[in-house]
Amino acid sequence: METTNQTQIVDIIVVGSGFAGLAVAIEAALGKAEVIVLEKMKAVGGNSIISDGGIAAWGTEEQQAEGIIDTADRMFEDMMRSGEGLNDPKIVRLVCDHASEAYAWSKHFLGVKYKPRVNLFGGHSVPRCYTPDDISGVSTILRMKEKLASLSVPIHLGVSVASLIVDDQRRVVGVRVIDDYSMTSPHEGVYRDILARKGVVIASGGFGADVPFRQRLDPKLTSDILTTNKRSATSELLQACMAIGAKTANLDIIQCIPWTTPDENGYGKGALFGDYIVSSYGVLIDVKSGERFVDELGNRKIIADRFFDRKQGVIGIADESAVRDAGWDLSSVIQKKIVLTFDDLESLADHYGIPKETLVKAMDDYNEGLRNGEDPCYHKSIQPWMNPIQNPPFYAMRMCVKTHYTCGGLVIDPSGRVLSIDDSIIEGLYAAGEVTGCTHGANRLGSCSVTECLVMGRIVGQALASSTNESRK
Ligand SMILES: Cc1cc2nc3c(=O)[nH]c(=O)nc-3n(C[C@H](O)[C@H](O)[C@H](O)COP(=O)(O)OP(=O)(O)OC[C@H]3O[C@@H](n4cnc5c(N)ncnc54)[C@H](O)[C@@H]3O)c2cc1C
């Protein structure tokens, strides 16, 4: 192992350049702390930059314009219900109480532009999710990067944190890094130490792409199960924290999403059809039986769990009115033949090998339910904008689950301080974002990760900046 003796010292080291890490760094720098961001990849953004960038918040002007009544308490109840009580109410409370502030911060401080609509995603009791104009995390990350440049905060790319430096009081005082990091030879490179006067913040994201680690936690998540994550979504830093006694929660809860397709890699463009159109306006059909099998607007864990039993696959179906009413442009996925169009249900059934009569009956039953305002089979929450699926062309996509989000991770207190397995605080060690394991419990609701990353990242950055200023007085 090659090492260098040059040791840099700063107030705060942030590891990871996704939403959480950059939010920490912005607030810390605004509070006049000397902060650096370390990122192992050659580009900023982690999973954040490839995400849809959708954020959840209540009491917004968009909700008011549509007459939607929503509160922090309602969002809290939705997140706790979805998390089945495995989430920490103190952290969920914080995330919900500050959700609208975080959304406003992204709009007015960062300058992110959102589509003028409010989306309903499975498990939320009201529409409360907002999608950036570019339907991606790119604009948010680029604006955060610009803010950091204006605050003279360096983001060091290609620098991987290999381990934490702990003093004899068990305080985390710095990190050992590898410069010129490469994922193909992750232990090679020049090692050096960087010390932090105030704290090290772990914002290294989830581990959905770390097949050996995730399979150890959930044996069904073999390499055959694709992922929506970037290949950088691995667990080495989480494990380095565990090696110094950090406590974890819910590690084996690895969320798979059910609206992607095996016909493209990663999250892909088809997810727009699967998530934004099929769940609200369409149906999921089991190829083998030709029947529906779940509430398409149910929470993603329930839907994904049902996919694992359906070895012959699942097709998402919507019709012309659904695609028109949803208002999303499907031209690129149609052109790439990810979403196919059919003149009638019979030819759709023939194409995918679905039993024709059962499919037609399943659609008739569903449509009849919609007309009566109820779904007797799966109790889908029928909304006024949902129409019977009957107008050709019919749109269809092969659908599958992919690992998407790791609900478990480091246990933190409400200031983002990492706890040790004996529940004491590990001094000097902080965490925010997907690497933490307190917010979502059994299941993360759509758009709530971005909210969490911004809320908790800002809280950690502000707390560290004020402790820096206290010690300078
Ligand atoms: C395709 C996709 C779409 C999504 N859409 C949404 C959405 O619309 N709304 C929503 O709420 N959530 C969404 N999510 C989830 C959400 O995007 C992520 O949970 C969130 O962005 C994670 O942010 P983060 O800052 O915690 O981690 P990341 O953004 O993943 O950043 C972590 C960074 O840490 C770096 N890192 C890791 N280990 C080290 C190390 N040892 N040394 C140095 N650097 C390291 C990584 O390279 C990475 O860049 C989506 C996820 C995906 C994959």
Short mmCIF file of C-alpha atoms and ligand atoms in Angstrom, two decimals:
data_model
loop_
_atom_site.label_atom_id
_atom_site.label_comp_id
_atom_site.label_asym_id
_atom_site.label_seq_id
_atom_site.Cartn_x
_atom_site.Cartn_y
_atom_site.Cartn_z
CA MET A 1 0.00 0.00 0.00
CA GLU A 2 1.48 3.31 -1.10
CA THR A 3 0.96 6.18 1.36
CA THR A 4 1.77 9.85 1.48
CA ASN A 5 2.61 11.85 4.59
CA GLN A 6 0.74 14.97 3.61
CA THR A 7 -2.21 15.29 5.98
CA GLN A 8 -4.90 17.83 5.22
CA ILE A 9 -7.01 19.23 8.09
CA VAL A 10 -10.47 20.80 7.62
CA ASP A 11 -13.51 21.43 9.83
CA ILE A 12 -15.87 18.98 8.13
CA ILE A 13 -15.41 16.09 5.72
CA VAL A 14 -18.49 15.06 3.76
CA VAL A 15 -18.31 11.70 2.02
CA GLY A 16 -20.61 11.41 -0.98
CA SER A 17 -21.83 13.96 -3.51
CA GLY A 18 -25.52 13.05 -3.77
CA PHE A 19 -28.44 15.12 -2.49
CA ALA A 20 -27.61 14.41 1.15
CA GLY A 21 -23.89 15.14 1.03
CA LEU A 22 -24.26 18.31 -1.02
CA ALA A 23 -27.04 19.60 1.26
CA VAL A 24 -24.76 19.06 4.27
CA ALA A 25 -21.90 20.85 2.55
CA ILE A 26 -24.01 23.85 1.46
CA GLU A 27 -25.37 24.47 4.95
CA ALA A 28 -21.99 23.90 6.60
CA ALA A 29 -20.36 26.37 4.22
CA LEU A 30 -23.16 28.92 4.67
CA GLY A 31 -22.43 28.63 8.40
CA LYS A 32 -18.79 29.52 7.67
CA ALA A 33 -17.29 26.10 8.33
CA GLU A 34 -14.40 24.86 6.21
CA VAL A 35 -15.84 21.84 4.42
CA ILE A 36 -14.74 19.47 1.67
CA VAL A 37 -16.69 16.83 -0.23
CA LEU A 38 -15.08 13.52 -1.17
CA GLU A 39 -16.56 11.46 -3.99
CA LYS A 40 -15.11 8.15 -5.13
CA MET A 41 -16.47 8.38 -8.67
CA LYS A 42 -15.17 10.67 -11.40
CA ALA A 43 -18.49 12.52 -11.55
CA VAL A 44 -20.75 14.06 -8.92
CA GLY A 45 -24.22 12.95 -8.02
CA GLY A 46 -24.41 9.25 -7.07
CA ASN A 47 -27.89 7.79 -7.44
CA SER A 48 -29.29 11.28 -6.88
CA ILE A 49 -28.32 12.46 -10.34
CA ILE A 50 -29.95 9.50 -12.09
CA SER A 51 -33.09 9.72 -9.97
CA ASP A 52 -36.35 11.34 -11.04
CA GLY A 53 -35.60 14.03 -8.47
CA GLY A 54 -39.21 13.79 -7.24
CA ILE A 55 -39.79 15.32 -3.82
CA ALA A 56 -42.71 14.99 -1.40
CA ALA A 57 -44.10 17.93 0.56
CA TRP A 58 -47.42 19.03 2.09
CA GLY A 59 -49.34 22.33 2.21
CA THR A 60 -47.82 23.57 -1.03
CA GLU A 61 -49.29 26.10 -3.43
CA GLU A 62 -49.67 23.30 -6.00
CA GLN A 63 -51.81 21.28 -3.57
CA GLN A 64 -53.83 24.36 -2.63
CA ALA A 65 -54.53 25.11 -6.30
CA GLU A 66 -56.05 21.64 -6.60
CA GLY A 67 -57.94 21.86 -3.32
CA ILE A 68 -55.86 19.11 -1.70
CA ILE A 69 -55.79 19.31 2.06
CA ASP A 70 -52.56 17.97 3.46
CA THR A 71 -50.51 18.39 6.62
CA ALA A 72 -47.23 17.28 8.19
CA ASP A 73 -49.25 14.94 10.43
CA ARG A 74 -50.86 13.28 7.42
CA MET A 75 -47.50 12.75 5.72
CA PHE A 76 -46.11 11.41 9.02
CA GLU A 77 -48.99 8.93 9.32
CA ASP A 78 -48.46 7.76 5.72
CA MET A 79 -44.72 7.24 6.23
CA MET A 80 -45.18 5.45 9.56
CA ARG A 81 -47.91 3.20 8.14
CA SER A 82 -45.77 2.32 5.16
CA GLY A 83 -42.74 1.76 7.40
CA GLU A 84 -44.81 -0.60 9.57
CA GLY A 85 -43.38 1.03 12.68
CA LEU A 86 -39.84 -0.06 11.83
CA ASN A 87 -38.94 3.57 11.19
CA ASP A 88 -37.93 5.94 13.99
CA PRO A 89 -40.83 8.34 14.67
CA LYS A 90 -38.44 11.08 15.82
CA ILE A 91 -36.63 11.12 12.48
CA VAL A 92 -39.82 10.72 10.43
CA ARG A 93 -41.33 13.63 12.36
CA LEU A 94 -38.35 15.83 11.51
CA VAL A 95 -38.48 14.87 7.83
CA CYS A 96 -42.22 15.60 7.62
CA ASP A 97 -42.12 18.81 9.66
CA HIS A 98 -39.40 20.22 7.38
CA ALA A 99 -40.60 18.71 4.08
CA SER A 100 -42.24 21.86 2.73
CA GLU A 101 -39.29 23.99 3.78
CA ALA A 102 -36.95 21.63 1.90
CA TYR A 103 -39.15 21.78 -1.22
CA ALA A 104 -39.24 25.59 -1.04
CA TRP A 105 -35.45 25.63 -0.50
CA SER A 106 -34.92 23.56 -3.63
CA LYS A 107 -37.13 25.94 -5.62
CA HIS A 108 -36.18 29.32 -4.27
CA PHE A 109 -32.64 28.89 -2.94
CA LEU A 110 -31.34 26.35 -5.47
CA GLY A 111 -33.60 27.45 -8.32
CA VAL A 112 -34.91 24.00 -9.32
CA LYS A 113 -37.95 24.22 -11.60
CA TYR A 114 -40.78 21.72 -11.17
CA LYS A 115 -43.62 20.63 -13.40
CA PRO A 116 -46.84 22.44 -12.48
CA ARG A 117 -48.55 19.29 -11.23
CA VAL A 118 -48.81 17.29 -8.05
CA ASN A 119 -48.52 13.51 -8.36
CA LEU A 120 -50.08 10.73 -6.33
CA PHE A 121 -47.72 7.81 -5.74
CA GLY A 122 -48.62 4.48 -4.15
CA GLY A 123 -48.95 4.57 -0.36
CA HIS A 124 -49.40 8.36 -0.09
CA SER A 125 -52.95 9.18 1.00
CA VAL A 126 -53.05 12.36 -1.13
CA PRO A 127 -51.16 13.72 -4.15
CA ARG A 128 -48.03 15.41 -2.66
CA CYS A 129 -45.11 14.60 -5.01
CA TYR A 130 -43.43 17.09 -7.34
CA THR A 131 -41.26 16.24 -10.33
CA PRO A 132 -38.53 18.55 -11.69
CA ASP A 133 -39.03 19.90 -15.19
CA ASP A 134 -36.36 17.56 -16.58
CA ILE A 135 -37.88 14.55 -14.70
CA SER A 136 -34.47 13.89 -13.19
CA GLY A 137 -32.12 14.73 -10.35
CA VAL A 138 -29.71 16.40 -12.76
CA SER A 139 -30.93 19.96 -12.35
CA THR A 140 -30.99 19.71 -8.54
CA ILE A 141 -27.46 18.28 -8.38
CA LEU A 142 -26.09 20.82 -10.87
CA ARG A 143 -27.61 23.69 -8.92
CA MET A 144 -26.17 22.32 -5.67
CA LYS A 145 -22.79 22.01 -7.34
CA GLU A 146 -23.00 25.63 -8.52
CA LYS A 147 -23.86 26.79 -4.99
CA LEU A 148 -20.86 24.95 -3.61
CA ALA A 149 -18.61 26.50 -6.22
CA SER A 150 -19.91 29.94 -5.25
CA LEU A 151 -19.15 29.09 -1.61
CA SER A 152 -15.65 27.88 -2.57
CA VAL A 153 -16.30 24.33 -1.33
CA PRO A 154 -14.14 21.81 -3.20
CA ILE A 155 -15.61 18.51 -4.39
CA HIS A 156 -12.74 16.03 -4.76
CA LEU A 157 -13.64 13.43 -7.38
CA GLY A 158 -12.04 9.98 -7.63
CA VAL A 159 -11.27 10.01 -3.88
CA SER A 160 -12.62 7.00 -2.04
CA VAL A 161 -12.84 6.79 1.73
CA ALA A 162 -11.41 3.42 2.72
CA SER A 163 -11.65 3.69 6.51
CA LEU A 164 -12.31 5.99 9.43
CA ILE A 165 -9.62 7.31 11.75
CA VAL A 166 -10.61 6.96 15.39
CA ASP A 167 -8.65 8.44 18.33
CA ASP A 168 -8.14 6.76 21.70
CA GLN A 169 -11.33 8.41 23.05
CA ARG A 170 -13.29 6.55 20.31
CA ARG A 171 -13.89 9.84 18.50
CA VAL A 172 -13.85 9.83 14.70
CA VAL A 173 -11.21 12.39 13.76
CA GLY A 174 -10.72 11.80 10.05
CA VAL A 175 -10.68 9.44 7.12
CA ARG A 176 -8.12 7.43 5.21
CA VAL A 177 -8.66 7.91 1.49
CA ILE A 178 -7.47 6.39 -1.76
CA ASP A 179 -6.73 8.90 -4.51
CA ASP A 180 -7.42 8.08 -8.16
CA TYR A 181 -9.91 5.44 -7.10
CA SER A 182 -11.12 2.93 -9.64
CA MET A 183 -13.96 0.47 -9.07
CA THR A 184 -12.11 -2.19 -11.01
CA SER A 185 -9.17 -2.20 -8.56
CA PRO A 186 -10.76 -0.61 -5.50
CA HIS A 187 -7.86 -1.11 -3.09
CA GLU A 188 -5.13 0.24 -5.33
CA GLY A 189 -3.90 3.83 -5.38
CA VAL A 190 -2.21 6.29 -3.08
CA TYR A 191 -3.54 6.29 0.48
CA ARG A 192 -3.55 9.45 2.58
CA ASP A 193 -5.25 10.80 5.69
CA ILE A 194 -7.57 13.78 5.97
CA LEU A 195 -8.44 15.01 9.45
CA ALA A 196 -11.63 16.76 10.53
CA ARG A 197 -11.75 19.17 13.47
CA LYS A 198 -15.54 18.94 13.78
CA GLY A 199 -16.89 15.89 12.07
CA VAL A 200 -17.01 13.33 9.31
CA VAL A 201 -20.36 13.03 7.58
CA ILE A 202 -21.21 9.77 5.86
CA ALA A 203 -23.52 10.47 2.92
CA SER A 204 -22.43 7.52 0.83
CA GLY A 205 -25.88 6.40 -0.28
CA GLY A 206 -27.35 2.91 -0.46
CA PHE A 207 -25.96 -0.46 -1.54
CA GLY A 208 -28.52 -1.68 -4.08
CA ALA A 209 -25.75 -2.56 -6.58
CA ASP A 210 -23.64 -4.50 -4.05
CA VAL A 211 -24.74 -8.03 -4.96
CA PRO A 212 -22.71 -10.03 -2.39
CA PHE A 213 -23.71 -7.75 0.51
CA ARG A 214 -27.38 -7.48 -0.42
CA GLN A 215 -27.65 -11.22 -1.09
CA ARG A 216 -26.21 -11.96 2.34
CA LEU A 217 -29.03 -9.87 3.79
CA ASP A 218 -31.80 -11.06 1.48
CA PRO A 219 -30.91 -14.34 -0.30
CA LYS A 220 -33.47 -13.87 -3.09
CA LEU A 221 -31.58 -10.78 -4.35
CA THR A 222 -29.14 -12.72 -6.50
CA SER A 223 -27.27 -11.25 -9.45
CA ASP A 224 -30.28 -12.22 -11.62
CA ILE A 225 -32.22 -9.40 -10.01
CA LEU A 226 -31.29 -6.23 -11.87
CA THR A 227 -30.85 -2.88 -10.17
CA THR A 228 -31.87 0.69 -10.90
CA ASN A 229 -28.79 1.93 -9.04
CA LYS A 230 -25.45 3.14 -10.31
CA ARG A 231 -22.67 0.59 -9.84
CA SER A 232 -21.18 2.92 -7.21
CA ALA A 233 -24.02 2.04 -4.83
CA THR A 234 -21.96 -0.29 -2.66
CA SER A 235 -21.55 -0.92 1.05
CA GLU A 236 -17.85 -0.55 1.84
CA LEU A 237 -18.20 2.66 3.83
CA LEU A 238 -21.26 1.44 5.69
CA GLN A 239 -19.21 -1.64 6.60
CA ALA A 240 -16.28 0.57 7.68
CA CYS A 241 -18.69 2.33 10.07
CA MET A 242 -19.95 -1.02 11.35
CA ALA A 243 -16.32 -2.06 11.91
CA ILE A 244 -15.89 0.76 14.43
CA GLY A 245 -19.11 -0.22 16.25
CA ALA A 246 -21.78 1.84 14.48
CA LYS A 247 -25.32 0.61 15.02
CA THR A 248 -27.51 -0.28 12.04
CA ALA A 249 -31.23 -0.83 11.59
CA ASN A 250 -33.35 -2.58 8.96
CA LEU A 251 -30.37 -3.62 6.83
CA ASP A 252 -32.24 -6.55 5.32
CA ILE A 253 -35.03 -4.32 4.02
CA ILE A 254 -34.00 -3.78 0.42
CA GLN A 255 -36.67 -2.16 -1.63
CA CYS A 256 -37.34 -3.46 -5.11
CA ILE A 257 -39.47 -1.40 -7.44
CA PRO A 258 -42.09 -3.04 -9.60
CA TRP A 259 -42.43 -0.59 -12.49
CA THR A 260 -39.21 -1.15 -14.42
CA THR A 261 -38.75 -3.42 -17.42
CA PRO A 262 -36.28 -6.24 -18.15
CA ASP A 263 -36.03 -4.77 -21.68
CA GLU A 264 -33.60 -2.03 -20.63
CA ASN A 265 -30.86 -1.61 -18.04
CA GLY A 266 -31.10 0.45 -14.88
CA TYR A 267 -34.17 2.47 -14.06
CA GLY A 268 -34.67 3.22 -17.74
CA LYS A 269 -37.22 5.32 -19.54
CA GLY A 270 -39.96 2.69 -19.38
CA ALA A 271 -40.33 3.44 -15.68
CA LEU A 272 -42.14 6.61 -16.68
CA PHE A 273 -44.88 4.42 -18.16
CA GLY A 274 -44.75 1.90 -15.30
CA ASP A 275 -44.76 4.40 -12.45
CA TYR A 276 -46.65 7.42 -13.70
CA ILE A 277 -49.20 5.76 -15.98
CA VAL A 278 -49.77 2.09 -15.12
CA SER A 279 -50.04 2.56 -11.36
CA SER A 280 -52.56 5.41 -11.50
CA TYR A 281 -54.37 4.81 -14.79
CA GLY A 282 -53.66 1.22 -15.76
CA VAL A 283 -53.48 -2.37 -14.55
CA LEU A 284 -50.84 -5.02 -13.87
CA ILE A 285 -51.59 -8.40 -15.43
CA ASP A 286 -50.01 -11.75 -14.56
CA VAL A 287 -48.91 -13.32 -17.86
CA LYS A 288 -49.68 -16.85 -16.73
CA SER A 289 -53.21 -16.32 -15.44
CA GLY A 290 -54.25 -13.21 -17.38
CA GLU A 291 -55.56 -11.70 -14.15
CA ARG A 292 -54.82 -8.68 -12.03
CA PHE A 293 -53.11 -9.63 -8.78
CA VAL A 294 -52.61 -6.48 -6.71
CA ASP A 295 -53.72 -2.89 -6.07
CA GLU A 296 -51.58 -1.07 -8.64
CA LEU A 297 -51.59 2.00 -6.39
CA GLY A 298 -50.58 0.01 -3.32
CA ASN A 299 -47.26 0.54 -1.69
CA ARG A 300 -44.26 -0.58 -3.72
CA LYS A 301 -43.23 -3.29 -1.27
CA ILE A 302 -46.57 -5.06 -1.46
CA ILE A 303 -46.56 -4.91 -5.26
CA ALA A 304 -42.90 -5.98 -5.59
CA ASP A 305 -43.39 -8.92 -3.22
CA ARG A 306 -46.22 -10.17 -5.45
CA PHE A 307 -43.96 -9.97 -8.52
CA PHE A 308 -41.51 -12.51 -7.07
CA ASP A 309 -44.23 -15.22 -7.25
CA ARG A 310 -44.95 -14.55 -10.94
CA LYS A 311 -42.19 -16.32 -12.77
CA GLN A 312 -43.75 -15.94 -16.22
CA GLY A 313 -43.81 -12.20 -15.89
CA VAL A 314 -46.09 -9.25 -15.56
CA ILE A 315 -47.43 -6.83 -18.18
CA GLY A 316 -48.48 -3.26 -17.42
CA ILE A 317 -51.41 -2.11 -19.56
CA ALA A 318 -53.01 1.28 -20.17
CA ASP A 319 -55.04 2.79 -23.01
CA GLU A 320 -55.12 5.87 -25.17
CA SER A 321 -57.15 7.93 -22.68
CA ALA A 322 -54.80 7.04 -19.84
CA VAL A 323 -51.73 8.10 -21.78
CA ARG A 324 -53.43 11.29 -22.93
CA ASP A 325 -54.79 12.17 -19.46
CA ALA A 326 -51.49 11.40 -17.73
CA GLY A 327 -49.81 13.84 -20.08
CA TRP A 328 -46.38 12.20 -20.33
CA ASP A 329 -44.55 11.92 -23.63
CA LEU A 330 -43.99 8.23 -24.44
CA SER A 331 -42.58 8.71 -27.94
CA SER A 332 -39.03 7.62 -27.09
CA VAL A 333 -40.07 4.41 -25.28
CA ILE A 334 -42.47 3.55 -28.07
CA GLN A 335 -39.77 4.18 -30.65
CA LYS A 336 -37.38 1.89 -28.73
CA LYS A 337 -40.15 -0.76 -28.57
CA ILE A 338 -40.05 -0.81 -24.78
CA VAL A 339 -43.71 0.15 -24.67
CA LEU A 340 -45.72 -1.55 -27.41
CA THR A 341 -49.07 -0.48 -28.82
CA PHE A 342 -51.94 -2.77 -29.83
CA ASP A 343 -55.25 -2.18 -31.59
CA ASP A 344 -57.11 -4.55 -29.30
CA LEU A 345 -56.67 -6.65 -26.17
CA GLU A 346 -56.74 -9.92 -28.13
CA SER A 347 -53.64 -9.07 -30.14
CA LEU A 348 -51.95 -7.82 -26.95
CA ALA A 349 -52.75 -11.16 -25.26
CA ASP A 350 -51.42 -13.11 -28.28
CA HIS A 351 -48.18 -11.15 -28.30
CA TYR A 352 -47.36 -11.80 -24.64
CA GLY A 353 -48.88 -15.30 -24.38
CA ILE A 354 -51.59 -14.18 -21.95
CA PRO A 355 -54.82 -16.29 -21.79
CA LYS A 356 -57.14 -14.11 -23.91
CA GLU A 357 -60.49 -14.71 -22.29
CA THR A 358 -59.22 -14.21 -18.77
CA LEU A 359 -57.53 -10.97 -19.74
CA VAL A 360 -60.66 -9.58 -21.37
CA LYS A 361 -62.71 -10.56 -18.30
CA ALA A 362 -60.15 -9.02 -15.93
CA MET A 363 -60.33 -5.76 -17.87
CA ASP A 364 -64.14 -5.83 -17.97
CA ASP A 365 -64.28 -6.39 -14.21
CA TYR A 366 -61.79 -3.60 -13.56
CA ASN A 367 -63.67 -1.19 -15.84
CA GLU A 368 -66.99 -2.09 -14.23
CA GLY A 369 -65.44 -1.37 -10.82
CA LEU A 370 -64.22 2.02 -12.02
CA ARG A 371 -67.70 2.93 -13.23
CA ASN A 372 -69.04 2.04 -9.78
CA GLY A 373 -66.21 3.88 -8.04
CA GLU A 374 -64.79 0.79 -6.37
CA ASP A 375 -62.33 -2.06 -6.88
CA PRO A 376 -63.89 -5.04 -5.09
CA CYS A 377 -60.90 -7.31 -5.85
CA TYR A 378 -57.91 -5.25 -4.70
CA HIS A 379 -59.42 -2.08 -3.23
CA LYS A 380 -57.46 0.30 -5.43
CA SER A 381 -58.13 3.86 -4.36
CA ILE A 382 -60.34 4.99 -7.27
CA GLN A 383 -59.72 8.63 -8.19
CA PRO A 384 -61.92 10.92 -10.30
CA TRP A 385 -59.36 11.04 -13.11
CA MET A 386 -59.28 7.25 -13.63
CA ASN A 387 -61.26 6.04 -16.65
CA PRO A 388 -62.16 2.56 -17.90
CA ILE A 389 -59.36 1.06 -19.99
CA GLN A 390 -61.19 0.59 -23.28
CA ASN A 391 -59.90 3.01 -25.92
CA PRO A 392 -57.31 1.72 -28.38
CA PRO A 393 -54.48 1.82 -28.87
CA PHE A 394 -53.64 -0.22 -25.79
CA TYR A 395 -50.16 0.41 -24.44
CA ALA A 396 -48.22 -2.42 -22.78
CA MET A 397 -44.79 -3.04 -21.26
CA ARG A 398 -43.09 -6.11 -19.80
CA MET A 399 -42.45 -5.27 -16.18
CA CYS A 400 -40.07 -6.60 -13.54
CA VAL A 401 -38.65 -5.77 -10.12
CA LYS A 402 -35.19 -4.25 -9.70
CA THR A 403 -33.40 -3.42 -6.46
CA HIS A 404 -33.87 0.28 -5.95
CA TYR A 405 -33.44 1.55 -2.43
CA THR A 406 -31.90 0.24 0.75
CA CYS A 407 -34.18 1.17 3.64
CA GLY A 408 -31.71 0.07 6.28
CA GLY A 409 -28.48 1.67 7.35
CA LEU A 410 -26.81 3.64 10.12
CA VAL A 411 -28.81 4.61 13.18
CA ILE A 412 -28.70 8.35 13.84
CA ASP A 413 -30.12 10.76 16.37
CA PRO A 414 -32.18 13.80 15.29
CA SER A 415 -28.99 15.81 14.73
CA GLY A 416 -27.62 13.12 12.43
CA ARG A 417 -25.04 11.84 14.96
CA VAL A 418 -24.32 8.15 14.43
CA LEU A 419 -25.07 5.86 17.36
CA SER A 420 -22.92 2.99 18.46
CA ILE A 421 -24.22 -0.52 19.16
CA ASP A 422 -24.41 0.40 22.87
CA ASP A 423 -26.65 3.38 21.91
CA SER A 424 -24.05 5.95 22.88
CA ILE A 425 -23.07 8.62 20.36
CA ILE A 426 -19.96 8.03 18.27
CA GLU A 427 -18.39 11.47 18.63
CA GLY A 428 -17.34 13.08 15.39
CA LEU A 429 -19.40 10.76 13.16
CA TYR A 430 -22.54 11.96 11.37
CA ALA A 431 -24.69 10.51 8.59
CA ALA A 432 -27.47 11.62 6.25
CA GLY A 433 -29.41 10.24 3.31
CA GLU A 434 -29.85 6.70 2.07
CA VAL A 435 -26.94 5.36 4.12
CA THR A 436 -29.06 5.87 7.25
CA GLY A 437 -31.68 3.35 8.33
CA CYS A 438 -34.23 5.22 10.45
CA THR A 439 -36.61 6.98 8.10
CA HIS A 440 -38.47 4.48 5.95
CA GLY A 441 -38.65 1.21 7.88
CA ALA A 442 -40.38 -1.58 5.97
CA ASN A 443 -40.96 0.51 2.86
CA ARG A 444 -40.00 3.91 1.45
CA LEU A 445 -42.78 5.94 -0.12
CA GLY A 446 -42.10 7.52 -3.51
CA SER A 447 -40.37 10.94 -3.45
CA CYS A 448 -39.65 10.69 0.28
CA SER A 449 -35.94 9.99 -0.15
CA VAL A 450 -35.25 13.35 -1.77
CA THR A 451 -37.21 15.02 1.02
CA GLU A 452 -35.21 13.08 3.62
CA CYS A 453 -31.84 13.83 1.97
CA LEU A 454 -32.51 17.57 1.83
CA VAL A 455 -34.06 17.83 5.30
CA MET A 456 -31.52 15.68 7.16
CA GLY A 457 -28.57 16.92 5.09
CA ARG A 458 -29.43 20.53 5.92
CA ILE A 459 -29.95 19.71 9.61
CA VAL A 460 -26.56 18.00 9.84
CA GLY A 461 -24.79 20.82 7.97
CA GLN A 462 -26.37 23.47 10.19
CA ALA A 463 -25.59 21.55 13.40
CA LEU A 464 -21.95 21.09 12.41
CA ALA A 465 -21.57 24.72 11.35
CA SER A 466 -22.97 25.97 14.63
CA SER A 467 -20.67 23.66 16.62
CA THR A 468 -17.76 24.99 14.54
CA ASN A 469 -18.73 28.56 15.33
CA GLU A 470 -19.26 27.78 19.04
CA SER A 471 -15.75 26.41 19.35
CA ARG A 472 -14.31 29.48 17.62
CA LYS A 473 -15.91 31.88 20.13
C1 LIG B 1 -33.22 5.56 -10.77
C2 LIG B 1 -33.63 6.10 -9.45
C3 LIG B 1 -34.72 6.97 -9.36
C4 LIG B 1 -35.08 7.51 -8.13
N1 LIG B 1 -36.06 8.45 -8.07
C5 LIG B 1 -36.36 9.01 -6.87
C6 LIG B 1 -37.30 10.06 -6.78
O1 LIG B 1 -37.83 10.54 -7.78
N2 LIG B 1 -37.59 10.56 -5.55
C7 LIG B 1 -37.00 10.08 -4.41
O2 LIG B 1 -37.31 10.55 -3.32
N3 LIG B 1 -36.07 9.10 -4.49
C8 LIG B 1 -35.73 8.59 -5.68
N4 LIG B 1 -34.77 7.63 -5.74
C9 LIG B 1 -33.98 7.35 -4.53
C10 LIG B 1 -33.04 8.54 -4.30
O3 LIG B 1 -32.64 9.08 -5.52
C11 LIG B 1 -31.81 8.14 -3.50
O4 LIG B 1 -32.21 7.46 -2.36
C12 LIG B 1 -31.05 9.39 -3.09
O5 LIG B 1 -30.74 10.16 -4.22
C13 LIG B 1 -29.79 9.00 -2.33
O6 LIG B 1 -29.06 10.17 -2.09
P1 LIG B 1 -27.76 10.09 -1.20
O7 LIG B 1 -27.18 11.45 -1.20
O8 LIG B 1 -28.06 9.47 0.11
O9 LIG B 1 -26.81 9.06 -1.97
P2 LIG B 1 -26.26 9.09 -3.47
O10 LIG B 1 -26.93 10.09 -4.30
O11 LIG B 1 -26.25 7.69 -3.96
O12 LIG B 1 -24.77 9.59 -3.27
C14 LIG B 1 -23.83 8.83 -2.55
C15 LIG B 1 -22.47 9.11 -3.13
O13 LIG B 1 -21.47 8.59 -2.23
C16 LIG B 1 -20.41 8.08 -3.01
N5 LIG B 1 -19.65 7.12 -2.20
C17 LIG B 1 -20.06 5.90 -1.77
N6 LIG B 1 -19.06 5.31 -1.06
C18 LIG B 1 -18.02 6.16 -1.06
C19 LIG B 1 -16.70 6.11 -0.52
N7 LIG B 1 -16.26 5.03 0.15
N8 LIG B 1 -15.87 7.17 -0.70
C20 LIG B 1 -16.29 8.28 -1.39
N9 LIG B 1 -17.53 8.36 -1.95
C21 LIG B 1 -18.39 7.32 -1.77
C22 LIG B 1 -21.12 7.41 -4.18
O14 LIG B 1 -20.25 7.24 -5.27
C23 LIG B 1 -22.24 8.41 -4.46
O15 LIG B 1 -21.87 9.36 -5.43
C24 LIG B 1 -34.39 7.10 -6.96
C25 LIG B 1 -33.32 6.21 -7.04
C26 LIG B 1 -32.93 5.72 -8.28
C27 LIG B 1 -31.78 4.79 -8.36
#
